[in-house]
Every structure is written in C-alpha cells, then in structure tokens.
Amino acid sequence: YLSNTNDFKDKLILATTNESISRINESIQGQRLSKNELKGSPLSNGQESFYIGDRVVLKKNKKGEYNNGDFGTIRSIKDGIATIKLDNNKTKEVKIEEGLKIGLAYATSIHKSQGMTINDTLIFGEDSRVNNSELFNVASTRNRNNVYMYTTKTEFDKVVQSFKRTNDKVSLIDLAEKPSLSKELFENKKQQKKENSTINQEEVKQPVITTPT
C-alpha cells in the first residue's frame, strides 16, 4: 500500500472483518509515523489517535457539512479541532472528542466501499464466514486501473473458496409467499457443491500472493 505511487485518496485497502481493518489501519499509521510522514500531537476520540496527514472517514452526518462515509485527509490540528480536506474537495473543521464517529481510513470494509471508485484497490484476502461471491464482486469492481488481492500462500485456496459462496439470504416474506423456496435453495446448494467450479487467478485479477512479515 505505502509503495503504491497513487495519492492516498486514489488507493484503498478493502478487508472483510473489523478486526483486520483496525489492525491494518494501526500498522500503516505506525509506519507513516516512523517515516515522519505524520505530524503534530495526536488527538484521540477514545478509540483511535489522529495526526496531521492521516487518512480518515467520517461516520456520522452533520447536515449541510458532511455525510457518513465521507473520506478525507487531516490538514491541520489546533485546539482539538481537525481541519479535514475531504475527497470531494470540500474542507471541514471537525472537533475530535470522546465518542466522535471518525476513524482511520487507510483500510475500510468491502461493504462500505460500495459506490466508490478508486484508481487502485488492494483486497486483504482472509477466510471469513461473511465472504461470498457478491462481496468479491463489489471488492473487485471499485477500481479504475488496478485491483490486487493479497493473502498468505497457506490460506489462498480457502480465501478463494470463501469468495465463491453464494448469498442465500431470503426474507420471511419470500418464504411465506412461496413455501417451496426453502427446498429450492437446499437443492441449489447441493448442485453448487457438485459443480465445484474453480476461480482461477485470472478471475481474481491475478492476485499477488504475499507472506506476512
């Protein structure tokens, strides 16, 4: 991620679990601090600390000011207030305080990336129970230019299989209107296992497989 030459607003890591997202964000922030890329004294919202230069995402709406899901970069910090240059080119002042809905945003969830378009996306491949083919489709279509998937050699097959799963969520209304639907889903699931189709590396945009450091 840090060696990618795109501006920070034009590259993004996508992951499945909140635990992985937090770990990645903390790791990147730590590396940038060690390189003196982040400046100033940190401000904390009780969960994370923020420096000048950090990538952040706002997690609440403020009418006429900003929206939940707006991404940006902290340009200055003074008297507990962060001046944030949003990716929509608007500049907003946000008071960093306990419980404020703001977070580091070098990485975000695949789900929250829906609707976004970025030059390069980097998928953190992990074997999660929430993975499915629809989620992979979202992750692999956020990019203008390149998409990369990173995983460990030992988990690669499991990650690919997890992204092959179908999303079988069905509403109670659907079941009430068509009682036979549950049986159809069961049969479809059996058929899917029999087919045992494979996703090759070309279908996952030629993922880069790396081992953790």
PDB file of C-alpha atoms in Angstrom:
ATOM      1  CA  TYR A   1       0.000   0.000   0.000  1.00  0.00           C
ATOM      2  CA  LEU A   2       2.655   2.524   1.009  1.00  0.00           C
ATOM      3  CA  SER A   3       4.795   1.693  -2.039  1.00  0.00           C
ATOM      4  CA  ASN A   4       1.836   2.305  -4.365  1.00  0.00           C
ATOM      5  CA  THR A   5       2.523   5.601  -6.142  1.00  0.00           C
ATOM      6  CA  ASN A   6      -1.109   6.789  -6.196  1.00  0.00           C
ATOM      7  CA  ASP A   7      -2.167   9.635  -3.935  1.00  0.00           C
ATOM      8  CA  PHE A   8      -3.751   8.354  -0.728  1.00  0.00           C
ATOM      9  CA  LYS A   9      -7.234   9.313  -1.906  1.00  0.00           C
ATOM     10  CA  ASP A  10      -6.719   7.179  -5.032  1.00  0.00           C
ATOM     11  CA  LYS A  11      -5.839   3.911  -3.300  1.00  0.00           C
ATOM     12  CA  LEU A  12      -7.650   1.905  -0.655  1.00  0.00           C
ATOM     13  CA  ILE A  13      -7.340  -1.403   1.160  1.00  0.00           C
ATOM     14  CA  LEU A  14     -10.532  -3.459   1.405  1.00  0.00           C
ATOM     15  CA  ALA A  15     -10.990  -6.114   4.089  1.00  0.00           C
ATOM     16  CA  THR A  16     -13.828  -8.212   5.443  1.00  0.00           C
ATOM     17  CA  THR A  17     -13.588  -8.033   9.228  1.00  0.00           C
ATOM     18  CA  ASN A  18     -13.404  -5.035  11.566  1.00  0.00           C
ATOM     19  CA  GLU A  19     -10.507  -6.690  13.401  1.00  0.00           C
ATOM     20  CA  SER A  20      -8.415  -6.816  10.223  1.00  0.00           C
ATOM     21  CA  ILE A  21      -9.372  -3.257   9.263  1.00  0.00           C
ATOM     22  CA  SER A  22      -8.289  -1.909  12.656  1.00  0.00           C
ATOM     23  CA  ARG A  23      -5.027  -3.852  12.570  1.00  0.00           C
ATOM     24  CA  ILE A  24      -4.181  -2.645   9.053  1.00  0.00           C
ATOM     25  CA  ASN A  25      -5.008   0.981   9.871  1.00  0.00           C
ATOM     26  CA  GLU A  26      -2.875   0.916  13.004  1.00  0.00           C
ATOM     27  CA  SER A  27       0.009  -0.717  11.153  1.00  0.00           C
ATOM     28  CA  ILE A  28       0.026   1.814   8.310  1.00  0.00           C
ATOM     29  CA  GLN A  29      -0.289   4.742  10.692  1.00  0.00           C
ATOM     30  CA  GLY A  30       2.644   3.367  12.687  1.00  0.00           C
ATOM     31  CA  GLN A  31       4.802   3.009   9.581  1.00  0.00           C
ATOM     32  CA  ARG A  32       3.989   6.550   8.463  1.00  0.00           C
ATOM     33  CA  LEU A  33       4.864   7.866  11.930  1.00  0.00           C
ATOM     34  CA  SER A  34       8.231   6.089  11.797  1.00  0.00           C
ATOM     35  CA  LYS A  35       8.920   7.804   8.458  1.00  0.00           C
ATOM     36  CA  ASN A  36       7.893  11.219   9.845  1.00  0.00           C
ATOM     37  CA  GLU A  37       5.075  11.449   7.310  1.00  0.00           C
ATOM     38  CA  LEU A  38       2.564  12.338  10.037  1.00  0.00           C
ATOM     39  CA  LYS A  39       2.942  15.497  12.070  1.00  0.00           C
ATOM     40  CA  GLY A  40       1.690  17.193  15.222  1.00  0.00           C
ATOM     41  CA  SER A  41       0.481  15.959  18.568  1.00  0.00           C
ATOM     42  CA  PRO A  42      -2.143  13.225  18.437  1.00  0.00           C
ATOM     43  CA  LEU A  43      -5.831  13.788  19.085  1.00  0.00           C
ATOM     44  CA  SER A  44      -7.904  10.881  20.363  1.00  0.00           C
ATOM     45  CA  ASN A  45     -11.595  10.056  20.181  1.00  0.00           C
ATOM     46  CA  GLY A  46     -11.187   7.369  22.828  1.00  0.00           C
ATOM     47  CA  GLN A  47     -10.672   4.609  20.287  1.00  0.00           C
ATOM     48  CA  GLU A  48      -8.043   5.874  17.860  1.00  0.00           C
ATOM     49  CA  SER A  49      -5.494   8.681  17.704  1.00  0.00           C
ATOM     50  CA  PHE A  50      -5.148  11.027  14.734  1.00  0.00           C
ATOM     51  CA  TYR A  51      -2.257  13.074  13.353  1.00  0.00           C
ATOM     52  CA  ILE A  52      -1.837  15.688  10.644  1.00  0.00           C
ATOM     53  CA  GLY A  53      -1.689  13.755   7.373  1.00  0.00           C
ATOM     54  CA  ASP A  54      -3.818  10.804   8.478  1.00  0.00           C
ATOM     55  CA  ARG A  55      -6.489   9.414   6.189  1.00  0.00           C
ATOM     56  CA  VAL A  56      -9.870   9.413   7.959  1.00  0.00           C
ATOM     57  CA  VAL A  57     -13.510   8.609   7.341  1.00  0.00           C
ATOM     58  CA  LEU A  58     -16.447  10.403   8.968  1.00  0.00           C
ATOM     59  CA  LYS A  59     -19.018   8.032  10.434  1.00  0.00           C
ATOM     60  CA  LYS A  60     -21.921  10.373  11.090  1.00  0.00           C
ATOM     61  CA  ASN A  61     -23.925  13.007   9.255  1.00  0.00           C
ATOM     62  CA  LYS A  62     -23.827  16.709  10.013  1.00  0.00           C
ATOM     63  CA  LYS A  63     -26.487  18.481   7.987  1.00  0.00           C
ATOM     64  CA  GLY A  64     -25.024  20.817   5.430  1.00  0.00           C
ATOM     65  CA  GLU A  65     -21.470  19.939   6.454  1.00  0.00           C
ATOM     66  CA  TYR A  66     -20.526  16.311   5.816  1.00  0.00           C
ATOM     67  CA  ASN A  67     -22.008  12.845   5.445  1.00  0.00           C
ATOM     68  CA  ASN A  68     -21.491   9.427   6.933  1.00  0.00           C
ATOM     69  CA  GLY A  69     -18.853   7.746   4.754  1.00  0.00           C
ATOM     70  CA  ASP A  70     -17.019  10.887   3.606  1.00  0.00           C
ATOM     71  CA  PHE A  71     -13.267  10.243   3.288  1.00  0.00           C
ATOM     72  CA  GLY A  72     -10.566  12.842   3.681  1.00  0.00           C
ATOM     73  CA  THR A  73      -7.109  13.810   4.942  1.00  0.00           C
ATOM     74  CA  ILE A  74      -6.319  15.805   8.084  1.00  0.00           C
ATOM     75  CA  ARG A  75      -4.548  19.018   7.021  1.00  0.00           C
ATOM     76  CA  SER A  76      -4.140  20.691  10.401  1.00  0.00           C
ATOM     77  CA  ILE A  77      -4.949  20.283  14.087  1.00  0.00           C
ATOM     78  CA  LYS A  78      -5.476  23.153  16.503  1.00  0.00           C
ATOM     79  CA  ASP A  79      -7.238  23.403  19.863  1.00  0.00           C
ATOM     80  CA  GLY A  80      -8.759  19.929  19.470  1.00  0.00           C
ATOM     81  CA  ILE A  81     -10.190  20.721  16.045  1.00  0.00           C
ATOM     82  CA  ALA A  82      -9.037  18.891  12.912  1.00  0.00           C
ATOM     83  CA  THR A  83      -9.264  20.614   9.544  1.00  0.00           C
ATOM     84  CA  ILE A  84     -10.064  17.873   7.051  1.00  0.00           C
ATOM     85  CA  LYS A  85      -9.723  18.122   3.275  1.00  0.00           C
ATOM     86  CA  LEU A  86     -12.470  15.797   2.044  1.00  0.00           C
ATOM     87  CA  ASP A  87     -12.059  13.827  -1.170  1.00  0.00           C
ATOM     88  CA  ASN A  88     -14.912  15.875  -2.654  1.00  0.00           C
ATOM     89  CA  ASN A  89     -12.547  18.891  -2.365  1.00  0.00           C
ATOM     90  CA  LYS A  90     -14.533  20.468   0.483  1.00  0.00           C
ATOM     91  CA  THR A  91     -12.686  21.451   3.656  1.00  0.00           C
ATOM     92  CA  LYS A  92     -14.403  20.966   7.010  1.00  0.00           C
ATOM     93  CA  GLU A  93     -13.465  21.542  10.638  1.00  0.00           C
ATOM     94  CA  VAL A  94     -14.247  18.639  12.937  1.00  0.00           C
ATOM     95  CA  LYS A  95     -13.789  18.638  16.683  1.00  0.00           C
ATOM     96  CA  ILE A  96     -12.054  15.436  17.755  1.00  0.00           C
ATOM     97  CA  GLU A  97     -13.551  14.382  21.059  1.00  0.00           C
ATOM     98  CA  GLU A  98     -14.551  11.325  23.041  1.00  0.00           C
ATOM     99  CA  GLY A  99     -17.000   9.151  21.165  1.00  0.00           C
ATOM    100  CA  LEU A 100     -16.837  11.150  17.919  1.00  0.00           C
ATOM    101  CA  LYS A 101     -17.713   8.969  14.954  1.00  0.00           C
ATOM    102  CA  ILE A 102     -14.481   9.276  12.995  1.00  0.00           C
ATOM    103  CA  GLY A 103     -11.944   6.615  12.094  1.00  0.00           C
ATOM    104  CA  LEU A 104      -8.671   5.933  10.327  1.00  0.00           C
ATOM    105  CA  ALA A 105      -9.281   5.108   6.682  1.00  0.00           C
ATOM    106  CA  TYR A 106      -6.275   3.525   5.020  1.00  0.00           C
ATOM    107  CA  ALA A 107      -8.436   0.409   5.020  1.00  0.00           C
ATOM    108  CA  THR A 108     -12.197   0.011   5.100  1.00  0.00           C
ATOM    109  CA  SER A 109     -14.735  -2.769   4.752  1.00  0.00           C
ATOM    110  CA  ILE A 110     -15.759  -4.125   1.369  1.00  0.00           C
ATOM    111  CA  HIS A 111     -19.366  -3.434   2.302  1.00  0.00           C
ATOM    112  CA  LYS A 112     -18.674   0.262   2.994  1.00  0.00           C
ATOM    113  CA  SER A 113     -16.804   0.640  -0.287  1.00  0.00           C
ATOM    114  CA  GLN A 114     -19.966   0.125  -2.347  1.00  0.00           C
ATOM    115  CA  GLY A 115     -20.445   3.029  -4.741  1.00  0.00           C
ATOM    116  CA  MET A 116     -16.820   4.149  -4.515  1.00  0.00           C
ATOM    117  CA  THR A 117     -14.408   4.368  -7.468  1.00  0.00           C
ATOM    118  CA  ILE A 118     -10.671   4.458  -6.767  1.00  0.00           C
ATOM    119  CA  ASN A 119      -7.623   4.147  -9.009  1.00  0.00           C
ATOM    120  CA  ASP A 120      -6.175   1.100  -7.237  1.00  0.00           C
ATOM    121  CA  THR A 121      -7.800  -1.226  -4.720  1.00  0.00           C
ATOM    122  CA  LEU A 122      -5.940  -3.741  -2.608  1.00  0.00           C
ATOM    123  CA  ILE A 123      -8.015  -6.630  -1.268  1.00  0.00           C
ATOM    124  CA  PHE A 124      -6.873  -8.146   2.022  1.00  0.00           C
ATOM    125  CA  GLY A 125      -7.805 -11.785   1.437  1.00  0.00           C
ATOM    126  CA  GLU A 126      -8.966 -13.569   4.577  1.00  0.00           C
ATOM    127  CA  ASP A 127     -11.111 -16.633   5.159  1.00  0.00           C
ATOM    128  CA  SER A 128     -14.215 -15.108   6.735  1.00  0.00           C
ATOM    129  CA  ARG A 129     -17.689 -16.572   7.202  1.00  0.00           C
ATOM    130  CA  VAL A 130     -19.223 -13.423   5.681  1.00  0.00           C
ATOM    131  CA  ASN A 131     -17.330 -13.791   2.386  1.00  0.00           C
ATOM    132  CA  ASN A 132     -19.386 -14.606  -0.698  1.00  0.00           C
ATOM    133  CA  SER A 133     -19.325 -14.078  -4.454  1.00  0.00           C
ATOM    134  CA  GLU A 134     -21.362 -10.870  -4.265  1.00  0.00           C
ATOM    135  CA  LEU A 135     -18.902  -9.342  -1.799  1.00  0.00           C
ATOM    136  CA  PHE A 136     -15.985 -10.291  -4.041  1.00  0.00           C
ATOM    137  CA  ASN A 137     -17.745  -8.686  -7.000  1.00  0.00           C
ATOM    138  CA  VAL A 138     -18.039  -5.433  -5.027  1.00  0.00           C
ATOM    139  CA  ALA A 139     -14.363  -5.525  -3.996  1.00  0.00           C
ATOM    140  CA  SER A 140     -13.065  -6.308  -7.471  1.00  0.00           C
ATOM    141  CA  THR A 141     -15.019  -3.561  -9.243  1.00  0.00           C
ATOM    142  CA  ARG A 142     -14.086  -0.482  -7.179  1.00  0.00           C
ATOM    143  CA  ASN A 143     -11.001   0.265  -9.276  1.00  0.00           C
ATOM    144  CA  ARG A 144     -10.378   2.489 -12.276  1.00  0.00           C
ATOM    145  CA  ASN A 145      -6.990   0.934 -13.000  1.00  0.00           C
ATOM    146  CA  ASN A 146      -5.765  -1.977 -10.901  1.00  0.00           C
ATOM    147  CA  VAL A 147      -7.043  -4.402  -8.304  1.00  0.00           C
ATOM    148  CA  TYR A 148      -4.761  -6.644  -6.261  1.00  0.00           C
ATOM    149  CA  MET A 149      -5.588  -9.407  -3.811  1.00  0.00           C
ATOM    150  CA  TYR A 150      -3.111 -10.247  -1.070  1.00  0.00           C
ATOM    151  CA  THR A 151      -3.256 -13.359   1.039  1.00  0.00           C
ATOM    152  CA  THR A 152      -0.930 -15.928   2.552  1.00  0.00           C
ATOM    153  CA  LYS A 153       0.149 -18.929   0.491  1.00  0.00           C
ATOM    154  CA  THR A 154      -1.349 -21.312   3.040  1.00  0.00           C
ATOM    155  CA  GLU A 155      -4.752 -19.605   3.039  1.00  0.00           C
ATOM    156  CA  PHE A 156      -5.063 -18.794  -0.652  1.00  0.00           C
ATOM    157  CA  ASP A 157      -7.284 -21.771  -1.542  1.00  0.00           C
ATOM    158  CA  LYS A 158      -9.569 -21.174   1.456  1.00  0.00           C
ATOM    159  CA  VAL A 159      -9.910 -17.492   0.621  1.00  0.00           C
ATOM    160  CA  VAL A 160     -10.826 -18.246  -2.996  1.00  0.00           C
ATOM    161  CA  GLN A 161     -13.376 -20.839  -1.902  1.00  0.00           C
ATOM    162  CA  SER A 162     -14.902 -18.425   0.609  1.00  0.00           C
ATOM    163  CA  PHE A 163     -15.455 -15.848  -2.129  1.00  0.00           C
ATOM    164  CA  LYS A 164     -17.204 -18.473  -4.268  1.00  0.00           C
ATOM    165  CA  ARG A 165     -20.040 -18.904  -1.795  1.00  0.00           C
ATOM    166  CA  THR A 166     -23.447 -17.626  -2.830  1.00  0.00           C
ATOM    167  CA  ASN A 167     -25.519 -15.293  -0.685  1.00  0.00           C
ATOM    168  CA  ASP A 168     -28.587 -17.327   0.252  1.00  0.00           C
ATOM    169  CA  LYS A 169     -30.335 -14.690   2.347  1.00  0.00           C
ATOM    170  CA  VAL A 170     -34.106 -14.965   1.919  1.00  0.00           C
ATOM    171  CA  SER A 171     -36.762 -12.837   3.592  1.00  0.00           C
ATOM    172  CA  LEU A 172     -39.592 -14.354   5.631  1.00  0.00           C
ATOM    173  CA  ILE A 173     -41.995 -12.683   3.218  1.00  0.00           C
ATOM    174  CA  ASP A 174     -40.473 -14.633   0.326  1.00  0.00           C
ATOM    175  CA  LEU A 175     -40.825 -17.891   2.234  1.00  0.00           C
ATOM    176  CA  ALA A 176     -44.408 -17.121   3.208  1.00  0.00           C
ATOM    177  CA  GLU A 177     -45.361 -16.373  -0.391  1.00  0.00           C
ATOM    178  CA  LYS A 178     -43.506 -19.393  -1.767  1.00  0.00           C
ATOM    179  CA  PRO A 179     -43.143 -22.215   0.804  1.00  0.00           C
ATOM    180  CA  SER A 180     -41.243 -24.354  -1.706  1.00  0.00           C
ATOM    181  CA  LEU A 181     -38.450 -21.782  -1.857  1.00  0.00           C
ATOM    182  CA  SER A 182     -36.524 -23.260   1.053  1.00  0.00           C
ATOM    183  CA  LYS A 183     -36.434 -26.632  -0.716  1.00  0.00           C
ATOM    184  CA  GLU A 184     -35.226 -24.982  -3.925  1.00  0.00           C
ATOM    185  CA  LEU A 185     -32.417 -23.242  -2.051  1.00  0.00           C
ATOM    186  CA  PHE A 186     -31.379 -26.537  -0.493  1.00  0.00           C
ATOM    187  CA  GLU A 187     -31.295 -28.238  -3.888  1.00  0.00           C
ATOM    188  CA  ASN A 188     -29.354 -25.345  -5.407  1.00  0.00           C
ATOM    189  CA  LYS A 189     -26.807 -25.605  -2.620  1.00  0.00           C
ATOM    190  CA  LYS A 190     -26.353 -29.308  -3.297  1.00  0.00           C
ATOM    191  CA  GLN A 191     -25.932 -28.652  -7.003  1.00  0.00           C
ATOM    192  CA  GLN A 192     -23.369 -25.956  -6.342  1.00  0.00           C
ATOM    193  CA  LYS A 193     -21.260 -28.376  -4.308  1.00  0.00           C
ATOM    194  CA  LYS A 194     -21.432 -30.955  -7.096  1.00  0.00           C
ATOM    195  CA  GLU A 195     -20.306 -28.487  -9.728  1.00  0.00           C
ATOM    196  CA  ASN A 196     -17.307 -27.482  -7.632  1.00  0.00           C
ATOM    197  CA  SER A 197     -16.304 -24.850 -10.133  1.00  0.00           C
ATOM    198  CA  THR A 198     -12.984 -23.093  -9.664  1.00  0.00           C
ATOM    199  CA  ILE A 199     -11.944 -19.462  -9.675  1.00  0.00           C
ATOM    200  CA  ASN A 200      -8.572 -19.198 -11.345  1.00  0.00           C
ATOM    201  CA  GLN A 201      -6.072 -16.422 -10.825  1.00  0.00           C
ATOM    202  CA  GLU A 202      -7.209 -14.573 -13.937  1.00  0.00           C
ATOM    203  CA  GLU A 203     -10.723 -14.315 -12.471  1.00  0.00           C
ATOM    204  CA  VAL A 204      -9.364 -12.701  -9.328  1.00  0.00           C
ATOM    205  CA  LYS A 205      -7.387 -10.154 -11.328  1.00  0.00           C
ATOM    206  CA  GLN A 206      -4.145 -12.115 -10.987  1.00  0.00           C
ATOM    207  CA  PRO A 207      -3.841 -11.768  -7.182  1.00  0.00           C
ATOM    208  CA  VAL A 208      -0.476 -11.089  -5.655  1.00  0.00           C
ATOM    209  CA  ILE A 209       0.226 -13.707  -3.006  1.00  0.00           C
ATOM    210  CA  THR A 210       2.420 -12.495  -0.191  1.00  0.00           C
ATOM    211  CA  THR A 211       3.543 -13.953   3.094  1.00  0.00           C
ATOM    212  CA  PRO A 212       3.115 -11.886   6.267  1.00  0.00           C
ATOM    213  CA  THR A 213       6.135 -10.096   7.649  1.00  0.00           C
TER     214      THR A 213
END
